[in-house]
mmCIF file of C-alpha atoms in Angstrom:
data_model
loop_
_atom_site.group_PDB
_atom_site.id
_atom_site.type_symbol
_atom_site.label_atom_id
_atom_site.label_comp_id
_atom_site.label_asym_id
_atom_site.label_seq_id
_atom_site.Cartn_x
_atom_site.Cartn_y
_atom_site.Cartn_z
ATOM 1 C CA UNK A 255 -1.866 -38.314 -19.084
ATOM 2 C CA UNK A 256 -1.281 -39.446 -15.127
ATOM 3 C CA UNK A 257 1.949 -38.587 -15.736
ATOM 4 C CA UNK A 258 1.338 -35.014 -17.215
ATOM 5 C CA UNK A 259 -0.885 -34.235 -13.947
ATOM 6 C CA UNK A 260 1.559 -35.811 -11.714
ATOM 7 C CA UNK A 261 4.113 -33.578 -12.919
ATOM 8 C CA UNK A 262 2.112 -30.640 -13.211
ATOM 9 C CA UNK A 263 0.791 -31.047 -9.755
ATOM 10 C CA UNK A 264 4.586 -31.292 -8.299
ATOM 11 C CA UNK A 265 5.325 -28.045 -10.276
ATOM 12 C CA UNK A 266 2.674 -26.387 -8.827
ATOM 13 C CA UNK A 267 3.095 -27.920 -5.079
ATOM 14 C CA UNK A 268 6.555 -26.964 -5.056
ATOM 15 C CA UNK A 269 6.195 -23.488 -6.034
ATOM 16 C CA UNK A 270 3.329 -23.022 -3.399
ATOM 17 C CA UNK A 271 5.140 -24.097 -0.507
ATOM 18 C CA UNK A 272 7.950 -22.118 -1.598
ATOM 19 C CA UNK A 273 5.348 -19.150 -2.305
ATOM 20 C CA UNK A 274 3.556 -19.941 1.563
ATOM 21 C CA UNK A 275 6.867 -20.237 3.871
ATOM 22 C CA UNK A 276 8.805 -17.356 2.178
ATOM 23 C CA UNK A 277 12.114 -19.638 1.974
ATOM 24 C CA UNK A 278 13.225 -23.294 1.522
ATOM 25 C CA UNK A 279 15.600 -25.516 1.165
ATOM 26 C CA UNK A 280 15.276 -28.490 -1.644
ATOM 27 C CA UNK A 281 15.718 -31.016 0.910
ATOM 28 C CA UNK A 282 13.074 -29.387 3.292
ATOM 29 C CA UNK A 283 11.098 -29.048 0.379
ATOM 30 C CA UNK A 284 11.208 -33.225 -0.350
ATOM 31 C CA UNK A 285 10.188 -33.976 3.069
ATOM 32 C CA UNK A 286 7.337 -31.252 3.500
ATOM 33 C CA UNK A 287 5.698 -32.678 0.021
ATOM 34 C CA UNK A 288 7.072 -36.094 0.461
ATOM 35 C CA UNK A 289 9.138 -36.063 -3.231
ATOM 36 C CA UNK A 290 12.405 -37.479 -3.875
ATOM 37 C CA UNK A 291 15.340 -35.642 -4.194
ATOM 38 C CA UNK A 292 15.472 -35.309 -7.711
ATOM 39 C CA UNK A 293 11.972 -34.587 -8.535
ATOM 40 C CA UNK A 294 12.195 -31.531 -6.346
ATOM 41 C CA UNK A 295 15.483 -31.035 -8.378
ATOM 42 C CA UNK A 296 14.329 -31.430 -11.519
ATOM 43 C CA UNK A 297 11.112 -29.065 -10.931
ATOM 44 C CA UNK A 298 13.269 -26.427 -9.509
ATOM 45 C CA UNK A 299 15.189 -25.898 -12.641
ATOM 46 C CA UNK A 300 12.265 -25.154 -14.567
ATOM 47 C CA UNK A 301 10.668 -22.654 -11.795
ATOM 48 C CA UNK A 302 14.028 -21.089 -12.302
ATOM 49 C CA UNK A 303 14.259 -21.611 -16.148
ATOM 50 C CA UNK A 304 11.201 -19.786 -15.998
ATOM 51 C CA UNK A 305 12.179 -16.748 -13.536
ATOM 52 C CA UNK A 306 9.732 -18.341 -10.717
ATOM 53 C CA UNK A 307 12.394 -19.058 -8.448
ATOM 54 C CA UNK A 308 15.972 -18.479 -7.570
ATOM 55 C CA UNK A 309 18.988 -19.135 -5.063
ATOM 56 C CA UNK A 310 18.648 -16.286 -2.562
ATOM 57 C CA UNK A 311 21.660 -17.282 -0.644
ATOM 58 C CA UNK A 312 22.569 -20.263 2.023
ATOM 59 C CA UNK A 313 20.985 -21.358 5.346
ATOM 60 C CA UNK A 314 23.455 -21.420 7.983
ATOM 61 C CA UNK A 315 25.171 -24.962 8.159
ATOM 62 C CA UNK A 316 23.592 -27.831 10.342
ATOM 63 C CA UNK A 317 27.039 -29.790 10.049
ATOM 64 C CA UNK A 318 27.247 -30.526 6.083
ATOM 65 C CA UNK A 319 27.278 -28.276 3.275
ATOM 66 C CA UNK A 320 24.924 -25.104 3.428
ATOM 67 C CA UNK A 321 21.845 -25.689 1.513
ATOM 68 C CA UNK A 322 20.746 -23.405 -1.040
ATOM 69 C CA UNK A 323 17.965 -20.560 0.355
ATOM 70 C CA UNK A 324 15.045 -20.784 -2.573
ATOM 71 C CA UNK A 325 12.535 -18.113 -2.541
ATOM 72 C CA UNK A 326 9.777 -16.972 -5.284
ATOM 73 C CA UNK A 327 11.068 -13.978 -7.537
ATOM 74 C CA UNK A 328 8.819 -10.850 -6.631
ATOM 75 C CA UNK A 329 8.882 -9.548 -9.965
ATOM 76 C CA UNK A 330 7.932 -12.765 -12.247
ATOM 77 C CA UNK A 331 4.623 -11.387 -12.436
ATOM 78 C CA UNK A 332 2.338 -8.179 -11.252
ATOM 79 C CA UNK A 333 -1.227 -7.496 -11.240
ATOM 80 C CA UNK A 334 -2.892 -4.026 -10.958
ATOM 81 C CA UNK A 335 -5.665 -2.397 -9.007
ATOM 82 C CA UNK A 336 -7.976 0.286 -9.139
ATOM 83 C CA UNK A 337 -9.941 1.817 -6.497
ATOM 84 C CA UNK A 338 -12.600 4.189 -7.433
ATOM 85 C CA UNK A 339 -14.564 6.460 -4.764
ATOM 86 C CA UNK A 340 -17.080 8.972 -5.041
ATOM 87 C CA UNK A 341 -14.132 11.841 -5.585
ATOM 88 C CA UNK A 342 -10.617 9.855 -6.256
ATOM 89 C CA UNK A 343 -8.907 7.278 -8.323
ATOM 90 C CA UNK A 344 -6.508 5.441 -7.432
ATOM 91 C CA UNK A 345 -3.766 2.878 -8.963
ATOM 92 C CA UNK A 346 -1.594 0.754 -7.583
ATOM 93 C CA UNK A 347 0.814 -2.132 -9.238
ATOM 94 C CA UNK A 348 1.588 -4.799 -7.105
ATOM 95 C CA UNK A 349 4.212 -7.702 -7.548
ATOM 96 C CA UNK A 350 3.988 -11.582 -5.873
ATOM 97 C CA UNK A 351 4.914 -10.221 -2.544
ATOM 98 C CA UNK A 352 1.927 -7.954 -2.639
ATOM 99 C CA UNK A 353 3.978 -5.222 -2.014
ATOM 100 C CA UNK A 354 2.900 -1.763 -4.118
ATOM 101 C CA UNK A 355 6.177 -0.825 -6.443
ATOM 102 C CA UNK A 356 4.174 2.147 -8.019
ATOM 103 C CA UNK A 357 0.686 3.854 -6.890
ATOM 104 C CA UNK A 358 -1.083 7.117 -7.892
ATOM 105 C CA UNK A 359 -3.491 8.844 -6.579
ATOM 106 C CA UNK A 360 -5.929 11.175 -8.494
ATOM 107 C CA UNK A 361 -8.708 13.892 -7.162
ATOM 108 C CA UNK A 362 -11.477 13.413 -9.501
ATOM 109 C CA UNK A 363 -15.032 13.228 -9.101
ATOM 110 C CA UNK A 364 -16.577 9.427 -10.411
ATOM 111 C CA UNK A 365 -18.835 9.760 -13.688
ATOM 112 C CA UNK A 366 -20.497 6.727 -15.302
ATOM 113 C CA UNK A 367 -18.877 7.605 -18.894
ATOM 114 C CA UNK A 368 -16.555 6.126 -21.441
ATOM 115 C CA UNK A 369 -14.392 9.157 -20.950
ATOM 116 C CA UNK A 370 -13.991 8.283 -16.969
ATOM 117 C CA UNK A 371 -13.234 4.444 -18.057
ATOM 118 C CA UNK A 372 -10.919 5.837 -20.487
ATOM 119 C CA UNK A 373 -9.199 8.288 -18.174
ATOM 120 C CA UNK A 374 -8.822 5.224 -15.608
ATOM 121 C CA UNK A 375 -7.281 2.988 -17.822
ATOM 122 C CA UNK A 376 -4.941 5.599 -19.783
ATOM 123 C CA UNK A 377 -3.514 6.862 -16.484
ATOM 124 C CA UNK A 378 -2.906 2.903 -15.640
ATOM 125 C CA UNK A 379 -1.199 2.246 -18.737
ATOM 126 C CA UNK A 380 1.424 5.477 -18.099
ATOM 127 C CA UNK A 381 2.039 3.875 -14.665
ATOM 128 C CA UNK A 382 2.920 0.441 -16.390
ATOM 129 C CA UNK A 383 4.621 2.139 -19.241
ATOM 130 C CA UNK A 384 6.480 4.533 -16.914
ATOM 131 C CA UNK A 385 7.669 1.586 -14.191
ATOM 132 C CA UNK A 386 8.964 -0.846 -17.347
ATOM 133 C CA UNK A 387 6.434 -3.560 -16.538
ATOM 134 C CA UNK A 388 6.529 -5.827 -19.001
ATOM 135 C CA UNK A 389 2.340 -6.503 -20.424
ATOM 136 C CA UNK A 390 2.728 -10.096 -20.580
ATOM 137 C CA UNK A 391 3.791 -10.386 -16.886
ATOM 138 C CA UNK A 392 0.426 -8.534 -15.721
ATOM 139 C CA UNK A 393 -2.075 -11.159 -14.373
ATOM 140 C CA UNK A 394 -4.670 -9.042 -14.775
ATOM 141 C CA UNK A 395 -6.449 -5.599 -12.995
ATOM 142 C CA UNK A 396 -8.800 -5.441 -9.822
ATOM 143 C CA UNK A 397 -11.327 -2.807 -10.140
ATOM 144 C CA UNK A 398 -12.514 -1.756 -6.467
ATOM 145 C CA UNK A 399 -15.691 0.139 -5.683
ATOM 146 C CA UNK A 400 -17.897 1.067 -3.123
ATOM 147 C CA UNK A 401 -20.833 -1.192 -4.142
ATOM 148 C CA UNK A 402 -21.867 -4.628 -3.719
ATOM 149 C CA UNK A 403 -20.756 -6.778 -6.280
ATOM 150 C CA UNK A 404 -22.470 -9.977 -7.682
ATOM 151 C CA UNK A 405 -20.930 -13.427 -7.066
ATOM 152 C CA UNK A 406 -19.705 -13.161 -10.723
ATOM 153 C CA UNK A 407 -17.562 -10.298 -10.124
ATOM 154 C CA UNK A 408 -18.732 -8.601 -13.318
ATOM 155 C CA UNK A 409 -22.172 -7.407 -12.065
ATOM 156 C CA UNK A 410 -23.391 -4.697 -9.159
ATOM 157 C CA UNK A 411 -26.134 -5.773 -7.021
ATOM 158 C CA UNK A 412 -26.637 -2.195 -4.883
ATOM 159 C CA UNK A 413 -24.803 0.838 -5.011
ATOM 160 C CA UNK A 414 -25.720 3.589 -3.386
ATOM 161 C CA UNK A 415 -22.600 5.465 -2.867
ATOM 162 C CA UNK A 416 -21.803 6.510 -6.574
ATOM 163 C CA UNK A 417 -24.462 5.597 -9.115
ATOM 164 C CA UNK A 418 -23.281 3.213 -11.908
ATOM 165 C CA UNK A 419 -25.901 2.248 -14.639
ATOM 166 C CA UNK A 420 -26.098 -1.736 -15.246
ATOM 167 C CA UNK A 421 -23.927 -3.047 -17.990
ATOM 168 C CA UNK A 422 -21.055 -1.689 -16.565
ATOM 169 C CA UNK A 423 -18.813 -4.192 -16.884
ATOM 170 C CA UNK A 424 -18.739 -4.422 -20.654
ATOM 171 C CA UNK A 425 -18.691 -0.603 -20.641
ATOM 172 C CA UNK A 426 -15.343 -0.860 -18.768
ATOM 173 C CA UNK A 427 -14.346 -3.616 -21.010
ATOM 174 C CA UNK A 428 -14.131 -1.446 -24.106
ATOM 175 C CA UNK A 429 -11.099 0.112 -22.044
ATOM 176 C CA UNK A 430 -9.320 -1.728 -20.152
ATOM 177 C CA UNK A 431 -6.932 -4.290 -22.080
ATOM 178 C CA UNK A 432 -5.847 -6.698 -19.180
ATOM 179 C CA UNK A 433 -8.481 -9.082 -17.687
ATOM 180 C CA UNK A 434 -10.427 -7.330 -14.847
ATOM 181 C CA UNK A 435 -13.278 -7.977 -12.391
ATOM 182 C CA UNK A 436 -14.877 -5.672 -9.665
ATOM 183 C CA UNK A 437 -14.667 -5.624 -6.095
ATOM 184 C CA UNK A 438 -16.218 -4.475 -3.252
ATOM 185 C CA UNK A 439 -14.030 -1.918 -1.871
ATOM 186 C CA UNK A 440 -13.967 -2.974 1.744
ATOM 187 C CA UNK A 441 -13.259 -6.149 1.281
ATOM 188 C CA UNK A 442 -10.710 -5.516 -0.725
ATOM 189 C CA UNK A 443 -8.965 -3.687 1.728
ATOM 190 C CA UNK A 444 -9.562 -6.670 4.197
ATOM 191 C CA UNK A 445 -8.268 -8.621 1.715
ATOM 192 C CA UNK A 446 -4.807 -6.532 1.619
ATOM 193 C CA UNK A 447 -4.423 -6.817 4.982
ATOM 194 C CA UNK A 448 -4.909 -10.373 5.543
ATOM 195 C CA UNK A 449 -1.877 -11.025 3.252
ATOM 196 C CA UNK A 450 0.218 -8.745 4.581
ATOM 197 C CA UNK A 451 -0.960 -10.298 8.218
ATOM 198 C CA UNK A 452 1.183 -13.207 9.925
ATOM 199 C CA UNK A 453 -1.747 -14.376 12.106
ATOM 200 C CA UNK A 454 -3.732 -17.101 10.681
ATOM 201 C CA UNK A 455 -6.503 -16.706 12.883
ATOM 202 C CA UNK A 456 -9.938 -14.538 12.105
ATOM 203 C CA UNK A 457 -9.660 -10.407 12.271
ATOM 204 C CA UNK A 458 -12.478 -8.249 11.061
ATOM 205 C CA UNK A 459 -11.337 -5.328 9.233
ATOM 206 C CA UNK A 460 -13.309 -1.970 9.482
ATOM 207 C CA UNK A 461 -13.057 0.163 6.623
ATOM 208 C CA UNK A 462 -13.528 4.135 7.809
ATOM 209 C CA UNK A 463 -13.745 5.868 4.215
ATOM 210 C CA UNK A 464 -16.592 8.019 3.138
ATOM 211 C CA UNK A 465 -18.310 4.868 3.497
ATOM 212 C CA UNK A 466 -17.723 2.538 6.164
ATOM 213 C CA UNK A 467 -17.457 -0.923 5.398
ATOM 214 C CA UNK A 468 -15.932 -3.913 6.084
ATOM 215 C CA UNK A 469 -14.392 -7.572 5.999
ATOM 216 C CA UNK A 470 -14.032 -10.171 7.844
ATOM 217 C CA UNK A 471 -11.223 -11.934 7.066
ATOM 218 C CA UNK A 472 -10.364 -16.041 7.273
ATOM 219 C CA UNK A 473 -6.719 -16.654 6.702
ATOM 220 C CA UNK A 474 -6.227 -15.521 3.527
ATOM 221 C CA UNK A 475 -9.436 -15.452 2.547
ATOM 222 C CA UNK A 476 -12.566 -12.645 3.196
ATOM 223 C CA UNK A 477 -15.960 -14.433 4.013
ATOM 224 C CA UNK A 478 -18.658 -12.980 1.106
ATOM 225 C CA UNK A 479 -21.928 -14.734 2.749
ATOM 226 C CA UNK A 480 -24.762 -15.940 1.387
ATOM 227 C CA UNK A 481 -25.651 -13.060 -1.098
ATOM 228 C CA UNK A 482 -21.914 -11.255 -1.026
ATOM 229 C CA UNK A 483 -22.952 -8.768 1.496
ATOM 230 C CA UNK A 484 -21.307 -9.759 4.706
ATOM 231 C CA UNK A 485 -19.720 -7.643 6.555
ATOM 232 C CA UNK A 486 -21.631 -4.347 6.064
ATOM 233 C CA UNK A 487 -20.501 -3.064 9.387
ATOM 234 C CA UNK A 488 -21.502 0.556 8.132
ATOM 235 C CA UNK A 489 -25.218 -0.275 8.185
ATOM 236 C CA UNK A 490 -25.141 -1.497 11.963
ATOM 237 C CA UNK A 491 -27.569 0.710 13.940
ATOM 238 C CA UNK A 492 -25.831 1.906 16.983
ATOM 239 C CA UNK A 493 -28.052 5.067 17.281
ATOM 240 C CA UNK A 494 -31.756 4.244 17.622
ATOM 241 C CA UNK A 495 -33.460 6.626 15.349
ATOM 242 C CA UNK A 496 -30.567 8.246 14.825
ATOM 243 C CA UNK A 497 -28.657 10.283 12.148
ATOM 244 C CA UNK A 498 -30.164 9.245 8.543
ATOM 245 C CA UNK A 499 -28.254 7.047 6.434
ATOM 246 C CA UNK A 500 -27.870 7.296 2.398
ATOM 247 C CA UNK A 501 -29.218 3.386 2.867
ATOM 248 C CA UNK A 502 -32.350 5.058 3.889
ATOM 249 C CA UNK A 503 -32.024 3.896 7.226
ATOM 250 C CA UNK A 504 -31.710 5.723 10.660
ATOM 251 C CA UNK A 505 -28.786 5.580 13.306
ATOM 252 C CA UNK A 506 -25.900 3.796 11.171
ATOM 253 C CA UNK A 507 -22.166 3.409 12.249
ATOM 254 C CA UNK A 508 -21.838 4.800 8.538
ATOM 255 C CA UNK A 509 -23.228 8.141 9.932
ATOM 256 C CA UNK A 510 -21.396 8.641 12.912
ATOM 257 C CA UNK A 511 -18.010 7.301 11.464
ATOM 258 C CA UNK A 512 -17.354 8.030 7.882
ATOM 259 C CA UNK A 513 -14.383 9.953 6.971
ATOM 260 C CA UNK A 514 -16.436 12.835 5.978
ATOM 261 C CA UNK A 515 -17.523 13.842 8.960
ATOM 262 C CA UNK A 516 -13.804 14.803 9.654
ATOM 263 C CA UNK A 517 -12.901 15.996 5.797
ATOM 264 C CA UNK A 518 -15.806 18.213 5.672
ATOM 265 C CA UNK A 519 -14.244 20.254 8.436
ATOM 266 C CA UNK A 520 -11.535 21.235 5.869
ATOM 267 C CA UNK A 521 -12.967 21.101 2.751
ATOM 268 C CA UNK A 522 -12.840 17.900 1.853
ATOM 269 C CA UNK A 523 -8.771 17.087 3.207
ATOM 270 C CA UNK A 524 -8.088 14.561 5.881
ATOM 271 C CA UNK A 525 -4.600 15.419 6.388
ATOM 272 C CA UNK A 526 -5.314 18.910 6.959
ATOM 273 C CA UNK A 527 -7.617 17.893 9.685
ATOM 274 C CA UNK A 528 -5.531 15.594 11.821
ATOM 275 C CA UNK A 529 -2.514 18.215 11.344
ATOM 276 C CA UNK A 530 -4.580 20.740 12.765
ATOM 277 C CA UNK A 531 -6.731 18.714 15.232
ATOM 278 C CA UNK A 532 -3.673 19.102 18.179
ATOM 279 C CA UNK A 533 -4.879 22.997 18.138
ATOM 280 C CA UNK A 534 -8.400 23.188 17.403
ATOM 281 C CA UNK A 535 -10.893 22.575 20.115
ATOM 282 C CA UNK A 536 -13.727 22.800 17.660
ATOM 283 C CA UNK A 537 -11.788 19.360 15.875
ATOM 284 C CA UNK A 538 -10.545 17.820 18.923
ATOM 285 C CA UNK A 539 -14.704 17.862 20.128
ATOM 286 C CA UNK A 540 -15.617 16.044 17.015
ATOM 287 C CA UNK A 541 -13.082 13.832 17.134
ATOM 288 C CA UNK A 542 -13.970 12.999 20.430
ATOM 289 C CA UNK A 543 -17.522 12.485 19.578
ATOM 290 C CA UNK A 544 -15.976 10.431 16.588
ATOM 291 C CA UNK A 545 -14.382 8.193 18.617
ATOM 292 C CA UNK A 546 -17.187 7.300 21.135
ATOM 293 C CA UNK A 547 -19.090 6.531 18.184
ATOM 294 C CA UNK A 548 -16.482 4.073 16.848
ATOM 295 C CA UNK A 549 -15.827 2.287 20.507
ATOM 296 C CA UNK A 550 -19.182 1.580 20.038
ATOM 297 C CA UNK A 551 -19.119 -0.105 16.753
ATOM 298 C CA UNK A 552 -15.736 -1.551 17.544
ATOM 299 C CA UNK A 553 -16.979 -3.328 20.686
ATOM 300 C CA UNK A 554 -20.197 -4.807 18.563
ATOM 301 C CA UNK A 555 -17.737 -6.414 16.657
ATOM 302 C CA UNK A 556 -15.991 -7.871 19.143
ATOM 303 C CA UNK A 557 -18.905 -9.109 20.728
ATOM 304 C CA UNK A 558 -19.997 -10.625 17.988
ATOM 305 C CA UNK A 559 -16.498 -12.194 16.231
ATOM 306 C CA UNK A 560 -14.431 -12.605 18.965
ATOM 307 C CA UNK A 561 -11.543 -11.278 17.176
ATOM 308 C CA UNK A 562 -9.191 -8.863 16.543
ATOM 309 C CA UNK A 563 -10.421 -5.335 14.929
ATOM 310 C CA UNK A 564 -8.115 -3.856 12.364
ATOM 311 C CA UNK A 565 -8.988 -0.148 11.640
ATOM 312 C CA UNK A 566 -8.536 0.839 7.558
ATOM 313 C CA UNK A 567 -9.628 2.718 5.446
ATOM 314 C CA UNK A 568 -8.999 6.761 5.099
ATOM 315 C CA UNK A 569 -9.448 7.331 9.171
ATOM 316 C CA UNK A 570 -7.323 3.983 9.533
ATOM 317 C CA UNK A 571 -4.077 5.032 8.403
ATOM 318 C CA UNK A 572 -3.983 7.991 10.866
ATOM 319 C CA UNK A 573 -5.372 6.360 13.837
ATOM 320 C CA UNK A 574 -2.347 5.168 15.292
ATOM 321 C CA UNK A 575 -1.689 7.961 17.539
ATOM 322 C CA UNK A 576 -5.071 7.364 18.835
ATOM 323 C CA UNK A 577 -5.508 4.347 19.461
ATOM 324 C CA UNK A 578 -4.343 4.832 23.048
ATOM 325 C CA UNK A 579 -7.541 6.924 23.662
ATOM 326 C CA UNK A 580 -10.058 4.477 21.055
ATOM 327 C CA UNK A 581 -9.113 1.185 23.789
ATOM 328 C CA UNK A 582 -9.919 3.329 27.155
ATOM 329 C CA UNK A 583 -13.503 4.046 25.311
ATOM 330 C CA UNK A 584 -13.572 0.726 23.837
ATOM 331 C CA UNK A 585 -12.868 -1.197 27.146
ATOM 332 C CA UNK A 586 -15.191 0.939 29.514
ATOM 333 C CA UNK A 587 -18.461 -1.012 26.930
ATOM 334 C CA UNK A 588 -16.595 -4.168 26.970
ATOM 335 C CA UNK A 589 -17.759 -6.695 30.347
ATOM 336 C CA UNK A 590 -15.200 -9.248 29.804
ATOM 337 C CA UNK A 591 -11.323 -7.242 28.949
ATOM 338 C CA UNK A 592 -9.623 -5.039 30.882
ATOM 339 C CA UNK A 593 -7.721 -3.953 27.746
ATOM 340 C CA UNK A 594 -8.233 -3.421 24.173
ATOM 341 C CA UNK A 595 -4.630 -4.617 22.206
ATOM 342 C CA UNK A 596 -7.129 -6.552 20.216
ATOM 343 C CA UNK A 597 -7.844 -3.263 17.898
ATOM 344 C CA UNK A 598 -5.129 -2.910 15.700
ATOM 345 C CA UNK A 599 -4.552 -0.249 12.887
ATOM 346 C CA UNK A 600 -3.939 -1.103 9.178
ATOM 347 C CA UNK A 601 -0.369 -1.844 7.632
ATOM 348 C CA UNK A 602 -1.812 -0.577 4.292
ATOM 349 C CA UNK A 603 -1.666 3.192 4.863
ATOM 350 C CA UNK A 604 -2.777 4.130 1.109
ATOM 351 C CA UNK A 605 -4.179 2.253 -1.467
ATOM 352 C CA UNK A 606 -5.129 -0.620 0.323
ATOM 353 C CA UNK A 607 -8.105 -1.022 -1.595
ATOM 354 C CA UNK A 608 -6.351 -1.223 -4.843
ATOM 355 C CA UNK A 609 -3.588 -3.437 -3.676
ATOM 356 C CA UNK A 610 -6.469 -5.905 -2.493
ATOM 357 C CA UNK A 611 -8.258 -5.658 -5.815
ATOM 358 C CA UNK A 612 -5.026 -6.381 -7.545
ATOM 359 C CA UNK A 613 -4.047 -9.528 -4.970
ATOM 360 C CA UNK A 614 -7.308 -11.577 -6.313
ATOM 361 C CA UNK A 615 -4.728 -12.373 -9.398
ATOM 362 C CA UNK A 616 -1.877 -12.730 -7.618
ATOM 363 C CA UNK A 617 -3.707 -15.637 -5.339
ATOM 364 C CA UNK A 618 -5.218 -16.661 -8.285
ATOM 365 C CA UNK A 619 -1.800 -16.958 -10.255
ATOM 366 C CA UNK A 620 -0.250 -18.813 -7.105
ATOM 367 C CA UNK A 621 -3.399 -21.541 -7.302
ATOM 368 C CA UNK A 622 -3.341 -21.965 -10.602
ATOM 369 C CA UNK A 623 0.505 -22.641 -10.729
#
């Protein structure tokens, strides 16, 4: 039986570190995991036996023969995500490099019903059908909402957003075939970006949706708290007796930063806003107002974490060309920078919600190896 784990444990330690540093050699393998030669060997033939790994090529020569490159196959495995808002649903599939090989995106307004869960999970089956994914190479499917989730990812806690009746999770169950759990949807697009993030050190991700939320982000991990509500950066009051919040509450960044605010200018269509905010003074005020509003949450949080700020969500992925503007407000509250590089717009663009959702199984797949 020590045998068995020994072995199973070199399996798994090998694939990791290939997994981790993107590319190895077998002999830098042995001496980062301190194996002989042909352990690593033997182990590699069965990661490859099994489509886990394979010869991308040769590192350039050191004076000998050029060793083999080794790096994880992408496509040995998938995992899905859904993201579900108050009016869209989206789907993503994902492979091991996290990156999204097939997405959709769907207006239509969330209903507690079978015939929603239904809809959700026969418009994720066309996308798996339609892309060849084979079913036993899914891990398993992410659901992502704007709620806070238990700590056994089948249960809601609050949600206030869109109104889900308890037992949901078994509800869901009768429709979707893969394994799933739920997610908070911020978090999972903190999630998304940490992964796709070289730095190792903390970043706090704020989510600017039609809710704004947030993550703050570890690594490769997100940090849930005591009672899985950390980072609710929406619900910090930055307006005394301010604006009224759907929390119940009065002066929340949620208030003065959710996506809405800008949609509902165009009937509901962010794009449509930022293409026509260049020539409309009536936008370019709001958007002004917008981003005071932000500096000031932005600045809280780096007061408080020390760290970079990553901007995500719907606003996110068209903030770069204003991001110029969001540091000269953010550094004018700020006693201790003359500069603000340290905010930082998302790499996920769309669907970074889903992707996150979906990555749970991929990290999952990569411990369990």
């Amino acid at each position: 039986m020590h045998d068995e784990n020994t072995k199973a444990r070199n399996l798994g330690d090998i694939y990791r570190t290939i997994y981790h540093k993107g590319s190895c050699s077998r002999q830098s393998i042995a001496e980062y995991l301190g194996l002989s030669l042909p352990t690593v060997t033997n182990n590699l033939n069965r990661l490859k036996e099994d489509g886990l790994v394979y010869n991308s090529g040769f590192f350039e020569s050191t004076g000998g023969r050029k060793a083999n490159m080794l790096r994880c196959t992408p496509n040995a495995r998938y995992a899905a995500g859904i993201d579900i808002t108050r009016n869209h649903l989206s789907i993503a599939i994902i492979n091991l490099d996290s990156t999204i090989i097939a997405s959709k995106r769907i207006r239509i307004p969330f209903e507690d019903t079978d015939a929603y869960y239904q809809f959700a999970a026969e418009e994720m089956e066309a996308i798996i059908r339609t892309n060849d994914i084979p079913k036993d190479r899914l891990l398993g499917t992410g659901i992502s909402l704007p709620v806070i989730v238990g700590p056994d990812q089948k249960s809601i806690t609050y949600a206030a957003v869109i109104r889900v009746s308890e037992g949901i999770y078994p509800r869901m169950e009768r429709h979707i075939p893969s394994p799933f759990l739920l997610f908070n949807d911020a978090n999972s697009g903190g999630l998304a970006e940490a992964w796709i993030s070289p730095s190792q050190r903390g970043e706090v991700y704020l989510s600017l949706s039609n809710s704004v939320g947030g993550a703050t982000i570890n690594g490769k991990d997100i940090s849930m708290g005591n009672n899985c509500r950390a980072s609710e950066f929406g619900h910090m009051t930055i307006i005394p007796n301010g604006r009224k919040c759907y929390c119940g509450q009065h002066g929340c960044l949620n208030t003065y930063c959710s996506a809405n605010l800008l949609a509902n200018m165009t009937n509901g269509d962010l794009k449509r806003f930022f293409d026509e905010l260049g020539e409309n003074k009536g936008f370019q005020q709001l958007f002004d107002e917008y981003l005071d509003h932000l500096a000031l949450g932005v600045n809280n949080l780096r007061m408080c974490f020390d760290c970079d700020v990553i901007l995500g969500g719907n606003v996110g992925a068209y903030m770069t060309d204003y991001i110029d503007v969001l540091r000269e407000k953010a550094v004018a509250l700020n006693p201790y920078e003359q500069d603000a590089d340290y905010i930082r717009v998302c790499h996920y663009k769309t669907e970074a919600a889903a992707a996150g959702a979906a990555l749970y199984f991929v990290n999952q797949f990569v411990l369990d190896m």
